[in-house]
Coordinates of C-alpha atoms in Angstrom, one line a residue:
Chain Z
M14 CA -25.0 -0.3 59.1
S15 CA -23.3 0.7 62.3
D16 CA -20.4 -1.7 61.5
T17 CA -19.8 0.0 58.1
A18 CA -19.9 3.4 59.6
T19 CA -17.2 2.2 62.3
V20 CA -14.9 0.8 59.5
R21 CA -15.2 4.0 57.7
Q22 CA -14.6 5.9 60.8
A23 CA -11.4 3.8 61.6
I24 CA -10.2 4.4 58.0
T25 CA -10.7 8.1 58.0
T26 CA -9.0 8.1 61.5
V27 CA -5.9 6.3 60.3
G28 CA -5.8 8.3 57.1
A29 CA -6.0 11.7 59.1
A30 CA -3.5 10.4 61.8
D31 CA -0.8 9.4 59.4
P32 CA -1.5 10.4 55.9
S33 CA 2.2 9.4 54.9
K34 CA 1.5 5.8 55.8
R35 CA -1.4 5.7 53.3
D36 CA 0.6 7.4 50.6
F37 CA 3.5 4.9 51.1
L38 CA 0.9 2.1 50.8
K39 CA -0.4 3.5 47.6
L40 CA 3.1 4.0 46.1
L41 CA 4.0 0.6 47.0
T42 CA 1.0 -1.1 45.5
G43 CA 1.4 1.1 42.4
S44 CA 5.2 0.1 41.9
A45 CA 4.3 -3.5 42.4
V46 CA 1.6 -3.2 39.7
V47 CA 3.9 -1.3 37.4
I48 CA 6.7 -3.9 37.8
G49 CA 4.3 -6.8 37.5
V50 CA 2.7 -5.4 34.3
G51 CA 6.1 -4.8 33.0
A52 CA 7.4 -8.3 33.6
I53 CA 4.4 -9.8 31.8
V54 CA 4.4 -7.3 28.9
W55 CA 8.2 -7.7 28.1
P56 CA 8.1 -11.2 26.9
F57 CA 5.6 -10.1 24.3
I58 CA 7.7 -7.2 23.3
D59 CA 10.8 -9.1 23.0
S60 CA 9.4 -11.9 21.2
M61 CA 9.2 -9.4 18.2
S62 CA 13.0 -9.0 18.3
P63 CA 15.3 -11.0 16.0
A64 CA 15.0 -14.7 17.1
K65 CA 18.1 -16.9 17.8
D66 CA 18.1 -18.5 14.3
V67 CA 18.1 -15.0 12.7
L68 CA 21.0 -14.0 14.9
A69 CA 22.9 -17.3 14.1
L70 CA 22.8 -16.7 10.4
S71 CA 25.2 -13.6 10.6
S72 CA 28.5 -14.5 9.2
I73 CA 29.6 -15.3 5.7
E74 CA 32.8 -15.8 3.7
V75 CA 33.4 -14.1 0.2
D76 CA 36.0 -15.1 -2.2
L77 CA 37.4 -12.0 -3.8
A78 CA 39.5 -13.6 -6.6
P79 CA 36.9 -13.3 -9.5
V80 CA 36.4 -9.7 -9.0
Q81 CA 38.4 -7.6 -11.5
E82 CA 39.6 -4.2 -11.0
G83 CA 36.8 -1.7 -11.4
Q84 CA 34.2 -4.3 -10.7
A85 CA 31.8 -4.7 -7.8
I86 CA 29.7 -7.6 -6.6
T87 CA 26.7 -7.8 -4.2
V88 CA 26.7 -10.5 -1.6
V89 CA 23.9 -11.1 1.0
W90 CA 24.6 -10.7 4.7
R91 CA 21.9 -10.7 7.2
G92 CA 19.5 -10.5 4.5
K93 CA 20.9 -7.2 3.2
P94 CA 23.0 -6.5 0.1
V95 CA 26.7 -5.9 0.8
F96 CA 28.8 -4.2 -2.0
V97 CA 32.4 -5.4 -2.4
R98 CA 34.2 -3.2 -4.9
N99 CA 37.7 -3.5 -6.4
R100 CA 38.6 0.1 -6.8
T101 CA 40.7 1.3 -9.5
A102 CA 43.9 3.5 -8.7
D103 CA 42.1 6.5 -9.8
E104 CA 39.0 5.9 -7.7
I105 CA 41.3 5.6 -4.7
K106 CA 43.1 8.7 -5.3
T107 CA 39.8 10.7 -5.8
A108 CA 38.4 9.2 -2.5
E109 CA 41.7 10.1 -0.6
G110 CA 41.9 13.4 -2.1
V111 CA 38.6 14.9 -0.8
A112 CA 38.7 17.4 1.9
L113 CA 36.8 16.3 5.0
N114 CA 35.0 19.6 5.3
Q115 CA 33.3 18.9 2.0
L116 CA 31.6 15.8 3.3
I117 CA 28.1 15.6 4.7
D118 CA 29.3 12.9 7.1
P119 CA 33.0 13.4 7.5
Q120 CA 35.2 10.3 7.4
S121 CA 38.5 9.8 5.7
D122 CA 38.8 7.0 3.2
A123 CA 41.6 5.4 5.3
D124 CA 38.9 4.9 8.0
R125 CA 36.6 3.0 5.7
V126 CA 39.1 0.4 4.3
K127 CA 41.7 -2.0 5.8
A128 CA 45.3 -0.6 5.8
G129 CA 47.2 -2.1 2.9
K130 CA 44.0 -3.4 1.2
E131 CA 42.7 0.1 0.1
K132 CA 41.6 -1.3 -3.2
W133 CA 38.8 -3.3 -1.7
L134 CA 35.8 -1.3 -0.3
V135 CA 33.3 -3.3 1.6
V136 CA 30.0 -1.4 2.3
I137 CA 26.4 -2.3 3.3
G138 CA 24.5 -1.6 0.0
I139 CA 21.6 0.0 1.8
C140 CA 20.9 3.7 1.3
T141 CA 21.0 5.5 4.7
H142 CA 17.9 7.6 3.8
L143 CA 15.1 5.0 3.6
G144 CA 16.8 1.7 3.0
C145 CA 16.7 1.2 -0.9
V146 CA 19.4 -0.4 -2.7
P147 CA 21.7 2.2 -4.5
L148 CA 22.6 1.5 -8.2
G149 CA 26.2 1.5 -9.3
N150 CA 27.6 -2.0 -9.2
K151 CA 26.9 -2.8 -12.8
V152 CA 28.8 -0.9 -15.5
S153 CA 25.5 0.2 -17.1
D154 CA 24.2 1.7 -13.9
P155 CA 24.1 5.3 -13.1
R156 CA 26.9 6.1 -10.5
G157 CA 26.0 9.7 -9.8
D158 CA 28.3 12.9 -10.1
F159 CA 30.7 11.3 -7.5
G160 CA 31.5 8.0 -9.3
G161 CA 30.2 5.7 -6.5
W162 CA 26.5 4.9 -6.2
F163 CA 23.2 6.5 -6.9
C164 CA 20.0 5.9 -5.1
P165 CA 17.1 5.8 -7.4
C166 CA 14.4 6.3 -4.7
H167 CA 15.1 9.8 -3.5
G168 CA 18.2 10.8 -5.5
S169 CA 21.0 10.3 -2.9
Q170 CA 24.7 10.1 -4.3
Y171 CA 27.7 8.4 -2.9
D172 CA 31.3 8.6 -3.9
T173 CA 34.0 6.0 -4.5
S174 CA 34.4 5.4 -0.8
G175 CA 30.7 5.1 -0.2
R176 CA 30.3 8.3 1.6
V177 CA 27.2 10.3 1.0
R178 CA 28.0 13.5 -1.2
H179 CA 24.4 14.5 -2.0
G180 CA 21.2 14.2 0.2
P181 CA 18.6 13.5 1.6
A182 CA 20.7 10.4 3.0
P183 CA 22.1 11.7 6.3
S184 CA 25.2 9.3 6.6
N185 CA 27.8 7.3 4.6
L186 CA 27.0 3.7 3.5
G187 CA 27.5 1.5 6.7
L188 CA 30.6 -0.7 7.1
P189 CA 29.9 -4.3 8.0
P190 CA 32.4 -5.8 10.5
Y191 CA 34.8 -7.9 8.3
A192 CA 38.3 -9.3 8.2
F193 CA 40.7 -10.6 5.5
A194 CA 41.1 -14.3 5.7
G195 CA 43.9 -14.4 3.4
D196 CA 44.7 -12.4 0.3
T197 CA 41.5 -13.0 -1.6
K198 CA 39.0 -13.9 0.9
I199 CA 37.2 -11.9 3.6
K200 CA 34.8 -13.1 6.3
I201 CA 31.7 -10.7 6.9
G202 CA 30.2 -10.8 10.2
Chain V
M166 CA -29.7 -0.2 38.7
A167 CA -30.6 -3.7 37.9
G168 CA -34.1 -4.6 36.9
L169 CA -35.9 -5.9 33.9
H170 CA -36.6 -3.7 30.9
K171 CA -40.3 -2.8 30.3
S172 CA -40.4 -3.6 26.6
E173 CA -43.0 -2.2 24.1
F174 CA -42.4 -4.6 21.3
E175 CA -45.4 -6.7 20.4
N176 CA -43.7 -9.8 19.0
Q177 CA -43.5 -12.2 22.0
V178 CA -40.0 -13.5 21.2
V179 CA -38.6 -10.0 20.7
N180 CA -40.4 -8.8 23.8
W181 CA -39.0 -11.8 25.8
I182 CA -35.3 -10.9 24.7
D183 CA -35.8 -7.1 24.9
T184 CA -37.1 -7.4 28.5
R185 CA -33.9 -9.1 29.5
M186 CA -31.5 -7.4 27.2
P187 CA -32.9 -4.2 25.7
I188 CA -31.0 -4.2 22.5
F189 CA -34.1 -4.0 20.2
T190 CA -35.1 -0.8 22.2
M191 CA -31.7 0.6 21.9
M192 CA -31.7 -0.1 18.1
Q193 CA -35.1 1.5 17.8
K194 CA -33.8 4.6 19.8
E195 CA -30.5 5.0 18.0
Y196 CA -31.4 3.8 14.3
G197 CA -35.2 4.0 14.1
S198 CA -36.7 7.0 15.8
F199 CA -33.3 8.8 16.4
P200 CA -33.9 12.6 15.6
T201 CA -31.7 13.7 12.7
P202 CA -31.5 17.2 11.3
K203 CA -33.8 17.2 8.2
N204 CA -31.6 19.2 5.9
F205 CA -28.8 16.6 5.1
N206 CA -27.3 16.6 1.7
Y207 CA -25.6 13.7 0.0
F208 CA -22.3 14.5 1.9
W209 CA -23.9 13.0 4.9
N210 CA -24.1 9.5 3.2
F211 CA -20.3 9.0 3.6
G212 CA -20.3 7.9 7.2
A213 CA -22.7 5.0 6.3
L214 CA -20.7 4.3 3.2
A215 CA -17.5 4.1 5.2
M216 CA -19.2 1.5 7.5
I217 CA -20.2 -0.6 4.5
S218 CA -16.7 -0.5 3.3
L219 CA -15.4 -1.6 6.6
A220 CA -17.9 -4.5 6.5
I221 CA -16.9 -5.4 3.1
M222 CA -13.2 -5.4 3.9
I223 CA -13.6 -7.6 6.8
A224 CA -15.9 -10.1 4.9
T225 CA -13.6 -10.6 1.9
G226 CA -10.5 -10.5 4.1
I227 CA -11.7 -13.3 6.3
F228 CA -12.2 -15.4 3.2
L229 CA -9.0 -14.5 1.5
A230 CA -7.1 -15.4 4.7
M231 CA -8.4 -18.9 4.3
N232 CA -6.2 -19.3 1.1
Y233 CA -3.3 -17.0 1.9
T234 CA 0.1 -18.2 3.2
A235 CA 2.2 -15.9 5.1
H236 CA 5.7 -17.0 4.2
T237 CA 8.3 -15.3 2.1
S238 CA 8.7 -18.3 -0.2
L239 CA 4.9 -19.1 -0.5
A240 CA 3.1 -15.7 -0.2
F241 CA 3.4 -14.5 -3.8
D242 CA 2.4 -17.9 -5.2
S243 CA -0.5 -18.2 -2.8
V244 CA -1.8 -15.0 -4.0
E245 CA -1.4 -16.1 -7.6
R246 CA -3.3 -19.3 -6.6
I247 CA -6.2 -17.2 -5.1
M248 CA -6.3 -15.5 -8.5
R249 CA -6.1 -18.6 -10.7
D250 CA -7.3 -21.7 -8.8
V251 CA -9.5 -20.7 -5.9
N252 CA -13.3 -20.5 -6.8
Y253 CA -14.0 -16.8 -7.2
G254 CA -10.7 -16.0 -5.5
W255 CA -10.0 -13.5 -8.3
L256 CA -13.4 -11.6 -7.2
L257 CA -12.5 -11.9 -3.4
R258 CA -9.1 -10.4 -4.1
Y259 CA -10.2 -7.7 -6.5
I260 CA -13.0 -6.6 -4.2
H261 CA -10.5 -6.5 -1.2
A262 CA -7.8 -4.7 -3.2
N263 CA -10.1 -2.1 -4.8
G264 CA -12.3 -2.0 -1.6
A265 CA -9.1 -0.5 0.3
S266 CA -9.3 2.4 -2.4
M267 CA -13.0 2.8 -2.1
F268 CA -12.7 3.0 1.7
F269 CA -10.1 5.7 1.4
I270 CA -12.0 7.7 -1.2
V271 CA -15.1 7.5 1.0
V272 CA -13.2 8.5 4.2
Y273 CA -11.5 11.4 2.5
I274 CA -14.7 12.8 1.4
H275 CA -16.2 12.2 4.8
I276 CA -13.3 14.1 6.2
F277 CA -13.7 16.9 3.7
R278 CA -17.4 17.1 4.7
A279 CA -16.3 17.6 8.3
L280 CA -13.9 20.3 7.4
Y281 CA -16.4 22.1 5.1
Y282 CA -19.2 22.2 7.4
G283 CA -17.3 22.7 10.6
S284 CA -18.2 19.3 12.0
Y285 CA -15.1 19.3 14.2
K286 CA -16.2 22.3 16.3
A287 CA -17.7 22.2 19.8
P288 CA -19.3 19.9 21.1
R289 CA -18.1 17.4 18.4
E290 CA -14.3 17.9 19.1
L291 CA -13.9 14.3 20.6
L292 CA -16.0 12.9 17.8
F293 CA -13.6 14.3 15.2
M294 CA -10.5 13.2 17.1
L295 CA -11.9 9.5 17.3
G296 CA -12.3 9.9 13.4
V297 CA -8.7 10.9 13.0
V298 CA -7.7 7.9 15.1
I299 CA -9.8 5.7 12.7
L300 CA -7.9 7.1 9.8
L301 CA -4.6 6.4 11.4
L302 CA -5.6 2.8 12.0
M303 CA -6.9 2.5 8.5
M304 CA -3.6 3.8 7.1
A305 CA -1.5 1.2 9.2
T306 CA -4.0 -1.6 8.2
A307 CA -3.7 -0.7 4.5
F308 CA 0.1 -0.5 4.6
M309 CA 0.4 -3.8 6.1
G310 CA -2.2 -5.3 3.8
Y311 CA -0.1 -4.1 0.7
V312 CA 2.9 -5.9 2.0
L313 CA 1.2 -9.3 2.1
P314 CA 1.3 -10.2 -1.6
W315 CA 5.2 -10.0 -1.3
G316 CA 5.6 -8.4 -4.7
Q317 CA 8.5 -5.8 -5.4
M318 CA 6.3 -2.7 -4.3
S319 CA 5.1 -4.7 -1.1
Y320 CA 8.8 -5.3 -0.1
W321 CA 10.3 -1.9 -1.0
G322 CA 7.2 -0.2 0.4
A323 CA 7.6 -2.0 3.7
T324 CA 11.4 -1.2 3.7
V325 CA 10.9 2.4 3.1
I326 CA 8.1 2.9 5.6
T327 CA 9.7 0.9 8.3
N328 CA 12.8 2.9 7.7
L329 CA 11.1 6.0 8.6
F330 CA 11.5 5.1 12.2
S331 CA 15.1 5.0 11.8
A332 CA 15.1 8.8 11.7
I333 CA 14.4 8.8 15.4
P334 CA 17.6 9.9 17.1
F335 CA 19.5 7.3 19.1
V336 CA 16.9 4.5 19.3
G337 CA 15.7 4.6 15.8
E338 CA 17.9 1.8 14.5
G339 CA 16.9 -0.4 17.4
I340 CA 13.1 0.2 16.9
V341 CA 13.6 -0.8 13.1
T342 CA 15.3 -4.0 14.0
W343 CA 12.5 -4.7 16.5
L344 CA 9.7 -3.9 14.0
W345 CA 11.5 -6.1 11.3
G346 CA 12.4 -9.0 13.8
G347 CA 15.7 -9.2 12.0
F348 CA 18.2 -7.2 10.0
S349 CA 16.0 -6.5 6.9
V350 CA 12.4 -6.8 6.0
D351 CA 12.1 -10.7 5.9
N352 CA 9.9 -13.6 7.0
P353 CA 9.4 -12.5 10.6
T354 CA 8.2 -9.1 9.3
L355 CA 5.8 -10.6 6.9
N356 CA 4.4 -13.0 9.8
R357 CA 3.8 -10.1 12.1
F358 CA 2.2 -7.8 9.4
Y359 CA -0.2 -10.5 8.6
S360 CA -1.2 -11.0 12.2
L361 CA -1.6 -7.2 12.7
H362 CA -3.4 -6.8 9.5
Y363 CA -6.0 -9.2 10.8
L364 CA -6.2 -7.6 14.1
M365 CA -6.5 -3.9 13.2
P366 CA -9.9 -4.0 11.3
F367 CA -11.4 -5.1 14.7
M368 CA -9.6 -2.4 16.4
I369 CA -11.2 0.0 13.8
T370 CA -14.7 -1.5 14.3
G371 CA -14.1 -0.6 18.1
V372 CA -13.2 2.9 17.5
V373 CA -16.1 3.3 15.0
F374 CA -18.4 2.0 17.8
L375 CA -17.1 4.9 20.1
H376 CA -17.2 7.4 17.1
I377 CA -21.0 6.5 16.8
V378 CA -21.5 6.7 20.6
A379 CA -20.2 10.2 20.5
L380 CA -22.1 11.1 17.5
H381 CA -25.5 10.0 19.1
I382 CA -24.7 12.1 22.2
T383 CA -23.9 15.4 20.3
G384 CA -26.2 14.5 17.4
S385 CA -25.2 15.2 13.7
N386 CA -24.1 18.4 12.4
N387 CA -25.8 19.6 9.2
P388 CA -25.2 21.7 6.1
L389 CA -26.2 25.0 7.8
G390 CA -24.0 24.2 10.9
I391 CA -26.5 25.6 13.3
D392 CA -27.9 23.5 16.3
V393 CA -31.2 21.7 16.3
K394 CA -33.5 23.8 18.2
T395 CA -37.0 22.3 18.0
P396 CA -38.3 18.7 17.0
Q397 CA -39.5 20.5 13.6
D398 CA -35.8 20.7 12.7
T399 CA -35.4 16.8 12.8
L400 CA -36.7 13.7 11.1
P401 CA -36.5 10.2 12.4
F402 CA -33.5 8.4 11.0
H403 CA -35.8 5.5 9.6
P404 CA -37.2 5.6 7.1
Y405 CA -35.9 9.0 5.9
Y406 CA -32.1 8.6 6.2
T407 CA -32.1 4.7 5.8
A408 CA -33.7 5.5 2.4
K409 CA -31.3 8.4 1.6
D410 CA -28.2 6.3 2.6
S411 CA -29.5 3.4 0.3
I412 CA -29.4 5.6 -2.7
G413 CA -25.7 6.6 -1.8
I414 CA -24.9 3.0 -1.3
C415 CA -26.3 2.1 -4.7
V416 CA -24.1 4.8 -6.5
Y417 CA -21.1 3.5 -4.2
L418 CA -21.6 0.0 -5.3
L419 CA -22.0 1.1 -8.9
V420 CA -18.4 2.7 -8.9
F421 CA -17.0 -0.2 -6.9
A422 CA -18.4 -2.7 -9.3
G423 CA -17.0 -0.6 -12.3
L424 CA -13.6 -0.7 -10.7
V425 CA -13.7 -4.5 -9.7
F426 CA -15.0 -5.7 -13.1
F427 CA -13.6 -3.4 -15.6
A428 CA -10.5 -1.8 -14.2
P429 CA -9.4 -4.0 -11.3
N430 CA -5.7 -3.1 -11.6
F431 CA -6.2 0.6 -12.4
L432 CA -5.0 1.7 -9.0
N433 CA -2.5 -1.1 -8.5
H434 CA 1.2 -0.9 -9.7
P435 CA 2.4 -3.5 -12.2
D436 CA 5.7 -3.9 -10.3
N437 CA 3.8 -5.6 -7.5
Y438 CA 3.3 -8.5 -9.9
I439 CA 7.1 -9.0 -9.8
P440 CA 8.0 -11.3 -6.7
A441 CA 10.0 -9.4 -4.0
N442 CA 13.7 -9.3 -4.5
P443 CA 15.7 -8.0 -1.6
L444 CA 18.7 -7.0 -3.9
V445 CA 17.0 -4.9 -6.5
T446 CA 15.0 -1.8 -5.7
P447 CA 12.5 -0.8 -8.4
A448 CA 13.6 2.3 -10.4
H449 CA 10.5 4.2 -9.1
I450 CA 9.0 3.4 -5.9
V451 CA 5.5 4.8 -5.2
P452 CA 3.0 3.9 -2.3
E453 CA -0.7 3.3 -3.1
W454 CA -2.4 6.4 -4.4
Y455 CA -4.1 7.1 -1.0
F456 CA -0.7 7.7 0.7
L457 CA 0.9 9.9 -2.1
P458 CA 0.0 13.2 -0.5
Y459 CA 1.9 12.2 2.8
Y460 CA 4.8 10.7 0.6
A461 CA 5.1 14.1 -1.2
I462 CA 5.3 16.0 2.1
L463 CA 8.0 13.5 3.3
R464 CA 10.0 14.0 0.1
S465 CA 9.6 17.9 0.0
V466 CA 11.9 18.3 3.0
P467 CA 15.6 17.6 2.2
D468 CA 16.4 16.5 5.8
K469 CA 15.6 13.0 6.8
L470 CA 14.2 13.5 10.4
G471 CA 12.4 16.8 9.3
G472 CA 10.6 15.0 6.5
V473 CA 9.3 12.2 8.8
I474 CA 8.2 14.7 11.4
L475 CA 6.5 16.9 8.8
M476 CA 4.7 14.0 7.3
F477 CA 3.3 12.8 10.7
S478 CA 2.5 16.4 11.8
S479 CA 0.3 16.7 8.5
I480 CA -2.3 14.4 10.1
A481 CA -1.5 15.2 13.7
V482 CA -2.5 18.7 13.2
L483 CA -6.0 17.5 12.6
F484 CA -6.3 16.4 16.4
V485 CA -5.8 20.1 17.5
L486 CA -7.9 21.4 14.6
P487 CA -11.0 22.1 16.8
W488 CA -8.9 24.5 18.8
L489 CA -7.0 26.1 15.9
D490 CA -10.2 27.2 14.2
T491 CA -11.4 30.1 16.3
S492 CA -14.5 31.0 14.5
P493 CA -17.7 30.1 16.2
V494 CA -19.6 29.7 12.9
R495 CA -19.5 26.0 11.7
S496 CA -20.7 25.9 8.1
S497 CA -18.7 27.3 5.1
R498 CA -22.0 28.6 3.7
F499 CA -21.7 31.6 6.1
R500 CA -17.9 31.9 6.1
P501 CA -17.1 33.6 2.7
I502 CA -13.2 33.5 3.1
Y503 CA -13.0 30.2 4.8
K504 CA -15.0 28.8 1.8
Q505 CA -12.2 29.8 -0.6
L506 CA -9.4 28.6 1.7
I507 CA -10.8 25.1 2.3
L508 CA -11.1 24.7 -1.4
L509 CA -7.4 25.8 -1.6
L510 CA -6.6 23.0 1.0
V511 CA -8.2 20.5 -1.3
V512 CA -6.3 21.8 -4.2
S513 CA -3.1 21.5 -2.2
F514 CA -4.0 17.9 -1.1
L515 CA -4.6 17.0 -4.7
V516 CA -1.3 18.7 -5.9
L517 CA 0.6 16.6 -3.2
G518 CA -1.1 13.6 -4.5
Y519 CA 0.0 14.2 -8.0
V520 CA 3.5 15.2 -7.0
G521 CA 3.9 12.1 -4.6
G522 CA 3.6 10.0 -7.9
Q523 CA 6.2 11.9 -9.7
P524 CA 10.0 11.6 -9.5
P525 CA 11.4 13.9 -6.8
E526 CA 13.2 16.4 -9.2
G527 CA 12.7 19.8 -11.0
I528 CA 9.3 21.4 -10.8
Y529 CA 7.7 18.6 -8.8
V530 CA 9.9 19.4 -5.9
V531 CA 8.8 23.1 -6.0
L532 CA 5.1 22.1 -6.4
G533 CA 5.4 19.8 -3.5
R534 CA 7.0 22.4 -1.2
V535 CA 4.4 25.1 -2.1
A536 CA 1.6 22.7 -1.4
T537 CA 3.2 21.3 1.8
A538 CA 3.7 25.0 3.0
Y539 CA 0.0 25.8 2.3
W540 CA -1.2 22.6 4.2
F541 CA 0.5 23.9 7.4
L542 CA -0.1 27.5 6.7
H543 CA -3.8 26.8 6.5
F544 CA -4.1 25.0 9.8
L545 CA -1.6 26.7 11.9
V546 CA -1.8 30.4 10.6
L547 CA -4.8 31.1 8.5
L548 CA -7.5 29.3 10.7
P549 CA -6.5 31.0 14.1
I550 CA -6.4 34.5 12.6
L551 CA -9.3 34.1 10.2
G552 CA -11.9 33.5 13.2
K553 CA -11.1 37.1 14.1
L554 CA -10.9 38.8 10.7
E555 CA -13.8 37.2 8.9
K556 CA -17.3 38.7 9.0
P557 CA -19.7 35.8 8.8
L558 CA -23.1 36.1 6.8
P559 CA -26.1 36.2 9.1
L560 CA -27.1 32.7 10.3
P561 CA -30.7 31.4 9.8
E562 CA -32.9 31.3 12.7
S563 CA -33.4 27.5 12.7
I564 CA -33.1 24.5 10.3
A565 CA -36.8 24.4 9.8
R566 CA -37.2 28.2 9.0
P567 CA -35.8 28.5 5.6
V568 CA -37.2 25.3 4.4
V569 CA -40.6 25.8 5.5
R570 CA -40.7 29.5 4.4
R571 CA -39.8 28.5 0.8
P572 CA -43.0 28.9 -1.3
P573 CA -44.4 25.6 -2.4
P574 CA -43.8 24.7 -5.9
G575 CA -46.3 25.4 -8.6
G576 CA -48.8 27.3 -6.4
G577 CA -49.3 29.7 -3.6
G578 CA -46.2 31.8 -3.6
G579 CA -47.2 33.7 -0.5
P580 CA -45.8 33.1 3.0
L581 CA -47.3 30.2 4.8
P582 CA -49.8 30.9 7.7
Q583 CA -48.1 31.8 10.8
G584 CA -49.3 28.7 12.6
A585 CA -47.4 26.4 10.3
T586 CA -44.1 27.5 11.5
A587 CA -44.6 29.0 14.9
K588 CA -46.1 26.1 16.8
P589 CA -43.6 23.7 17.9
M590 CA -44.7 20.1 17.1
E591 CA -45.5 17.8 20.0
K592 CA -43.0 15.0 19.3
S593 CA -40.4 13.2 21.1

């Protein structure tokens, strides 16, 4: 009984004599716990990020030779559709002629294609709204009022440069990293 | 305080267990003699019905899991195998699929009951908030369960819903990639959804337990919305409400069986019998019927982030409902204006549900916006000011009073002798 009282007395005395010391110990213990818990939790969280085999499958080659002018094809890259479109001279002219202040997400056509290869438009075929695949690759598909693509889910429309022209999508169709490997071949990824 | 419990059970085995772990005493107290307001109507069946639904979903789900394969190349076929080859697989799957719908019907009515009779008001705020947590967990569970058959609607539903998170500024894209475990909805996504779909019902069970703990502290609300004052206002839960709940359960099972045996795909979408194809979006994506109202709210806003925020707020607003409603009167019976508004809220919910299933164009956009506007107007503007403007009808003295005072059928007609009502009963 008296022992406990003595210890309690001692604790109170220390606490009263130097409160900053106790605060420091509390902070130190608290930080160690936070860091420790964080270190244990992180492997669990990161195990849900893309695994190494998923990351490894991220580059493909596409042969452009069979794609006629005015046609578009869909290839799969990283599990997503990528549209490769061989644009007609008219479509290129329309895309280049649009004033930037008319665009929801202003970007010039030149920034969306490779210089000297303006007829090839390569975009990620995923609507930037909620991830549907827009229609417009097949001749029979609706292409919207701007001649590009039309998203059937919520009605977004894209022009011949893959730029969004009518909401609810907030931004232009994404551009995958790609490079020409010869005149009629590209490497995506 | 440690110490053996002094059990009153006569059965020797029960007594032996109860002395060491008084679960029989607890069950007797919470579900046997538990004093319950004596004026419940059938709306008070829906808590028990929700519990039955949860049990049915867990039971059928565990057995379906024994035959399901969570892999993109096998999932669709394994579900078809359940339907064609597994003994009674069709029955288990149809019960599970329609059970989700039944669960939501029951829970929506349960929530309507809470709104109509003011069950969310003090002291039941926490009880109500736990209920909203259960609703959110149910929605997450149902969404992930719908992905598992890996049909077209599964795949595109998963794509659209996970993409909602991409609306978050700066970190949105990173979060979506993390949710997917890749760069699109794919095998890692299916695997984790299966894992979480199995986990979450047990989380729901946990929160349901807390919901009931809170309920048994505050006691149930009742159609009059007034507090229990004397033991005369209550009945023991058993046998009165076990019997009344049983009647509700029979009707519930009748409707359930009607769906399972006569219209098993009535609430399903035919596109989900087409295997998932990441390159082709169905012409018209719709979520399951119980998500349509929220989907309509999402689509009624032309801005992506705005739509997502408004959709989540439509449920989040329920968390603060106990403080938005400033009226001290609980039951709509005594709130002439609120009674009209709550029905308008139901209409707006139904309109949203209808609009959510229609293409987002023309009149549907307008209807959706009007109904969305009312939803928020109701909670954020009308409820706070109504408590100050509305003149409630006079509240009855007690629950027992209007019931006891009513003349007995077929005779008498005069008021009962004073003693019948005035003397409080000597009871627990």
